[in-house]
Coordinates of C-alpha atoms in Angstrom, one line a residue:
X1 CA -101.6 37.6 227.8
X2 CA -99.1 39.7 225.4
X3 CA -100.0 40.7 221.9
X4 CA -97.8 42.5 219.3
X5 CA -99.3 44.7 216.8
X6 CA -98.1 46.4 213.5
X7 CA -100.4 49.9 212.2
X8 CA -101.1 49.9 209.6
X9 CA -101.0 46.3 208.8
X10 CA -101.1 46.8 205.2
X11 CA -98.7 50.0 203.9
X12 CA -96.5 50.9 200.8
X13 CA -92.6 50.0 201.5
X14 CA -91.8 53.8 202.2
X15 CA -94.5 54.5 204.8
X16 CA -93.7 54.4 208.6
X17 CA -95.0 51.7 210.6
X18 CA -95.8 51.6 214.4
X19 CA -94.9 48.3 216.3
X20 CA -96.6 48.1 219.6
X21 CA -96.2 45.1 222.6
X22 CA -98.7 45.0 224.9
X23 CA -99.4 42.7 228.5
X24 CA -96.0 41.8 229.5
X25 CA -95.2 42.2 233.5
X26 CA -93.2 45.5 234.1
X27 CA -89.8 45.1 233.4
X28 CA -89.8 41.8 231.4
X29 CA -87.1 41.7 228.8
X30 CA -88.3 40.0 225.5
X31 CA -87.0 39.9 222.0
X32 CA -88.8 41.4 219.4
X33 CA -87.9 39.6 215.6
X34 CA -88.4 40.2 212.4
X35 CA -88.4 38.0 209.3
X36 CA -89.3 37.5 205.9
X37 CA -88.9 35.6 202.8
X38 CA -87.8 37.0 199.4
X39 CA -88.9 35.8 196.0
X40 CA -85.9 33.3 195.9
X41 CA -86.8 31.9 199.2
X42 CA -84.3 33.3 201.0
X43 CA -85.3 34.3 205.0
X44 CA -84.0 37.8 206.0
X45 CA -84.0 38.6 209.8
X46 CA -83.8 41.2 212.2
X47 CA -84.4 41.1 216.3
X48 CA -83.9 43.5 218.8
X49 CA -83.6 42.9 222.7
X50 CA -86.1 45.5 225.0
X51 CA -87.4 45.4 228.5
X52 CA -91.1 46.4 229.1
X53 CA -91.9 49.9 230.6
X54 CA -94.0 50.1 233.9
X55 CA -97.2 49.3 231.9
X56 CA -96.0 46.1 230.7
X57 CA -95.4 47.9 226.9
X58 CA -92.6 48.1 224.2
X59 CA -92.6 50.6 221.8
X60 CA -89.3 50.8 219.4
X61 CA -90.5 54.3 218.8
X62 CA -90.0 55.4 222.4
X63 CA -87.9 52.8 224.3
X64 CA -84.3 51.6 223.5
X65 CA -83.4 48.4 221.9
X66 CA -80.9 47.2 224.3
X67 CA -79.1 44.8 221.7
X68 CA -79.7 42.5 218.6
X69 CA -79.3 44.0 215.4
X70 CA -79.7 47.2 216.3
X71 CA -79.5 49.3 219.5
X72 CA -81.3 52.6 220.6
X73 CA -84.7 54.3 219.6
X74 CA -85.3 53.4 216.1
X75 CA -89.1 53.3 215.4
X76 CA -88.5 51.2 212.3
X77 CA -85.4 49.5 213.4
X78 CA -86.5 45.7 212.9
X79 CA -87.6 46.4 209.4
X80 CA -84.2 48.5 208.1
X81 CA -82.2 46.2 209.8
X82 CA -83.4 43.1 208.1
X83 CA -79.9 40.6 207.2
X84 CA -80.0 37.8 205.0
X85 CA -79.2 34.1 206.9
X86 CA -77.0 33.5 204.0
X87 CA -73.9 35.8 203.1
X88 CA -73.9 37.4 199.9
X89 CA -77.5 38.2 199.3
X90 CA -79.4 41.1 199.2
X91 CA -83.3 42.3 199.7
X92 CA -84.4 43.1 196.6
X93 CA -88.3 43.0 195.3
X94 CA -88.5 42.0 191.7
X95 CA -92.3 41.7 191.3
X96 CA -93.2 45.2 192.9
X97 CA -96.9 45.2 191.3
X98 CA -97.9 41.7 192.3
X99 CA -97.2 40.9 195.7
X100 CA -96.0 42.3 198.9
X101 CA -93.1 41.4 201.3
X102 CA -95.0 40.0 204.2
X103 CA -92.7 40.6 207.4
X104 CA -93.6 38.7 210.1
X105 CA -93.1 39.9 213.9
X106 CA -92.8 37.4 216.6
X107 CA -92.0 38.2 220.7
X108 CA -89.9 36.2 222.5
X109 CA -89.6 35.7 226.2
X110 CA -86.1 36.9 227.3
X111 CA -83.1 37.1 225.1
X112 CA -83.0 34.8 222.4
X113 CA -79.7 34.6 220.3
X114 CA -80.5 31.7 217.8
X115 CA -81.3 32.3 214.6
X116 CA -84.0 30.0 214.7
X117 CA -85.8 30.3 218.5
X118 CA -86.3 27.3 219.8
X119 CA -89.1 28.9 222.3
X120 CA -92.7 29.1 220.9
X121 CA -93.6 33.2 220.5
X122 CA -95.5 34.8 223.0
X123 CA -97.1 36.2 220.3
X124 CA -97.1 37.4 216.4
X125 CA -98.7 39.5 213.7
X126 CA -97.7 40.0 209.9
X127 CA -97.5 43.3 208.3
X128 CA -97.6 43.8 204.2
X129 CA -95.3 46.0 202.8
X130 CA -96.2 46.9 199.2
X131 CA -94.3 48.5 196.5
X132 CA -97.0 49.9 194.3
X133 CA -100.2 51.4 195.3
X134 CA -103.4 50.1 194.3
X135 CA -104.7 51.2 191.1
X136 CA -101.0 51.9 189.7
X137 CA -100.4 50.8 186.1
X138 CA -97.1 49.6 185.1
X139 CA -96.2 50.1 181.4
X140 CA -92.6 48.7 180.2
X141 CA -90.6 51.0 177.9
X142 CA -88.5 49.6 175.3
X143 CA -87.2 51.9 173.1
X144 CA -83.9 51.7 171.4
X145 CA -81.0 50.8 173.8
X146 CA -83.7 52.2 176.9
X147 CA -85.0 49.5 179.1
X148 CA -87.5 50.2 181.9
X149 CA -90.8 50.8 183.8
X150 CA -93.5 53.7 183.5
X151 CA -95.9 53.6 186.9
X152 CA -99.2 55.9 185.9
X153 CA -101.0 56.8 188.9
X154 CA -104.9 55.7 189.0

């Protein structure tokens, strides 16, 4: 049975994560899809096509993506390649302290070219990407014409 895992499941947005797929047939072609919905409800996604190694595993940090949103060996490729489903949108996190981005990772059999895959995923998992660490205080700054935020460590 196929499984997709991301470790760590909860991390700061500037920290690397590792994506691994296990339980595939050797040489099996698969699509890994990452997606998230931003605070305005806009969906962003990226996908990459892989061929499982002899052990039936895929690791984007070791195995090259054969196409999709990017190609080559990029451990974090599915996260940096996220693109909006509609034109002229940008991925911006406004509520940095209150909630994380929840990135859904899905594994599909074969090459999935559609924006919304029609098949059920073979496996899926979720990663939380936080922008502020635990215990960090956000203090609004408003002095004259200066506006901003001061982040204080715990």
